[in-house]
Short mmCIF file of C-alpha atoms in Angstrom, two decimals:
data_model
loop_
_atom_site.label_atom_id
_atom_site.label_comp_id
_atom_site.label_asym_id
_atom_site.label_seq_id
_atom_site.Cartn_x
_atom_site.Cartn_y
_atom_site.Cartn_z
CA UNK A 1069 0.00 0.00 0.00
CA UNK A 1070 1.39 3.38 -1.01
CA UNK A 1071 0.06 6.57 0.57
CA UNK A 1072 0.94 10.10 -0.57
CA UNK A 1073 0.01 13.14 1.50
CA UNK A 1074 0.10 16.39 -0.49
CA UNK A 1075 -0.21 19.78 1.25
CA UNK A 1076 -0.78 22.87 -0.90
CA UNK A 1077 -0.32 26.43 0.43
CA UNK A 1078 -1.28 29.47 -1.70
CA UNK A 1079 1.53 32.03 -1.85
CA UNK A 1080 1.62 35.65 -3.02
CA UNK A 1081 5.07 36.96 -3.98
CA UNK A 1082 5.71 40.73 -4.28
CA UNK A 1083 9.14 42.07 -5.22
CA UNK A 1084 10.30 45.25 -6.96
CA UNK A 1085 10.72 43.36 -10.21
CA UNK A 1086 7.65 41.11 -10.26
CA UNK A 1087 4.44 40.06 -8.57
CA UNK A 1088 3.14 36.49 -8.71
CA UNK A 1089 0.43 34.30 -7.24
CA UNK A 1090 1.86 30.81 -6.76
CA UNK A 1091 1.39 27.71 -4.65
CA UNK A 1092 3.89 25.89 -2.47
CA UNK A 1093 3.47 22.21 -1.85
CA UNK A 1094 4.99 19.44 0.17
CA UNK A 1095 4.70 15.69 -0.35
CA UNK A 1096 5.05 12.96 2.24
CA UNK A 1097 4.92 9.33 1.33
CA UNK A 1098 4.34 6.19 3.32
CA UNK A 1099 4.72 2.61 2.19
CA UNK A 1100 3.40 -0.51 3.92
CA UNK A 1101 3.56 -4.14 2.89
CA UNK A 1102 0.21 -5.95 3.08
CA UNK A 1103 0.56 -9.58 4.07
CA UNK A 1104 -2.57 -11.25 5.44
CA UNK A 1105 -0.61 -14.34 6.48
CA UNK A 1106 1.68 -12.24 8.72
CA UNK A 1107 -1.20 -10.27 10.26
CA UNK A 1108 -0.85 -7.08 8.20
CA UNK A 1109 -4.30 -6.23 6.88
CA UNK A 1110 -5.51 -3.49 4.57
CA UNK A 1111 -6.32 -2.73 1.00
CA UNK A 1112 -3.44 -2.64 -1.42
CA UNK A 1113 -3.29 0.31 -3.78
CA UNK A 1114 -2.06 3.88 -4.27
CA UNK A 1115 -3.80 6.52 -2.15
CA UNK A 1116 -3.36 10.28 -2.50
CA UNK A 1117 -4.67 12.67 0.14
CA UNK A 1118 -4.78 16.40 -0.64
CA UNK A 1119 -4.81 19.14 1.99
CA UNK A 1120 -5.33 22.66 0.66
CA UNK A 1121 -4.44 25.22 3.33
CA UNK A 1122 -6.89 28.01 4.07
CA UNK A 1123 -4.04 30.35 5.07
CA UNK A 1124 -2.03 32.33 2.53
CA UNK A 1125 1.67 33.11 2.75
CA UNK A 1126 2.66 36.62 1.61
CA UNK A 1127 6.30 37.25 0.73
CA UNK A 1128 7.11 40.94 0.29
CA UNK A 1129 10.49 42.45 -0.49
CA UNK A 1130 11.18 45.78 1.20
CA UNK A 1131 14.35 47.82 1.16
CA UNK A 1132 15.47 49.92 4.10
CA UNK A 1133 16.08 53.61 3.33
CA UNK A 1134 19.67 54.82 3.59
CA UNK A 1135 18.93 57.23 6.46
CA UNK A 1136 17.38 54.42 8.54
CA UNK A 1137 20.42 52.23 7.90
CA UNK A 1138 22.75 55.03 9.02
CA UNK A 1139 20.73 55.69 12.19
CA UNK A 1140 20.87 51.99 13.12
CA UNK A 1141 24.58 51.84 12.34
CA UNK A 1142 25.27 54.87 14.56
CA UNK A 1143 23.25 53.26 17.36
CA UNK A 1144 25.31 50.08 17.13
CA UNK A 1145 28.65 51.94 17.08
CA UNK A 1146 27.57 54.18 19.98
CA UNK A 1147 26.47 51.16 22.00
CA UNK A 1148 29.83 49.50 21.45
CA UNK A 1149 31.69 52.65 22.55
CA UNK A 1150 29.56 53.13 25.67
CA UNK A 1151 29.81 49.47 26.69
CA UNK A 1152 33.58 49.36 26.27
CA UNK A 1153 33.84 52.67 28.16
CA UNK A 1154 31.89 51.24 31.10
CA UNK A 1155 33.99 48.06 31.12
CA UNK A 1156 37.19 50.13 30.93
CA UNK A 1157 36.01 52.28 33.84
CA UNK A 1158 35.16 49.27 36.01
CA UNK A 1159 38.46 47.52 35.29
CA UNK A 1160 40.38 50.76 35.94
CA UNK A 1161 38.54 51.24 39.24
CA UNK A 1162 39.32 47.68 40.34
CA UNK A 1163 42.99 48.09 39.39
CA UNK A 1164 43.14 51.37 41.33
CA UNK A 1165 41.52 49.78 44.38
CA UNK A 1166 43.90 46.82 44.38
CA UNK A 1167 47.12 48.63 43.41
CA UNK A 1168 46.66 51.98 45.18
CA UNK A 1169 45.94 50.46 48.58
CA UNK A 1170 49.36 48.85 48.54
CA UNK A 1171 51.04 52.03 47.26
CA UNK A 1172 49.35 54.29 49.83
CA UNK A 1173 50.42 52.00 52.65
CA UNK A 1174 46.99 50.94 53.85
CA UNK A 1175 48.32 47.40 54.17
CA UNK A 1176 51.39 47.73 56.44
CA UNK A 1177 53.37 45.32 58.50
CA UNK A 1178 52.25 45.42 62.13
CA UNK A 1179 54.45 47.21 64.62
CA UNK A 1180 55.22 44.22 66.76
CA UNK A 1181 56.31 44.70 70.40
CA UNK A 1182 59.72 43.47 71.44
CA UNK A 1183 60.05 40.15 73.20
CA UNK A 1184 61.03 39.80 76.85
CA UNK A 1185 64.76 40.14 76.16
CA UNK A 1186 64.19 43.29 74.10
CA UNK A 1187 66.17 42.13 71.10
CA UNK A 1188 63.49 41.26 68.47
CA UNK A 1189 59.82 41.56 67.65
CA UNK A 1190 57.21 38.99 68.54
CA UNK A 1191 55.92 37.56 65.24
CA UNK A 1192 52.17 37.10 64.92
CA UNK A 1193 51.14 33.56 63.92
CA UNK A 1194 48.67 34.91 61.30
CA UNK A 1195 51.40 36.24 59.03
CA UNK A 1196 51.94 39.65 60.54
CA UNK A 1197 49.65 41.75 58.33
CA UNK A 1198 46.57 43.60 59.44
CA UNK A 1199 44.43 46.52 58.32
CA UNK A 1200 44.89 49.72 60.28
#
């Protein structure tokens, strides 16, 4: 048994050069062997089933004016500049925070008191650094 399913869709095509009313179609086929001895029942033959769509597809070609293209292009370029400027500012701020704290001396070695003999500092077990 051979079955063919045909779907037809009306299409209207509008371009600057031409205008046409056409139809698009798609075909799906299915094949099945009929063998009554093996338990496969049915009527052998070729069957075609048509489905005509009630919806229409419209394809229209439109060109963008030059001024609209330039406005969109300027928006894209401006967005790239502003985004990279913000990222540059954030990275610069983080570098300043990390580097300038060490340069300004915010992180200093602790002034450790002398030990009982008075000849050397007592070293802190945590590494000797603290925020002041």
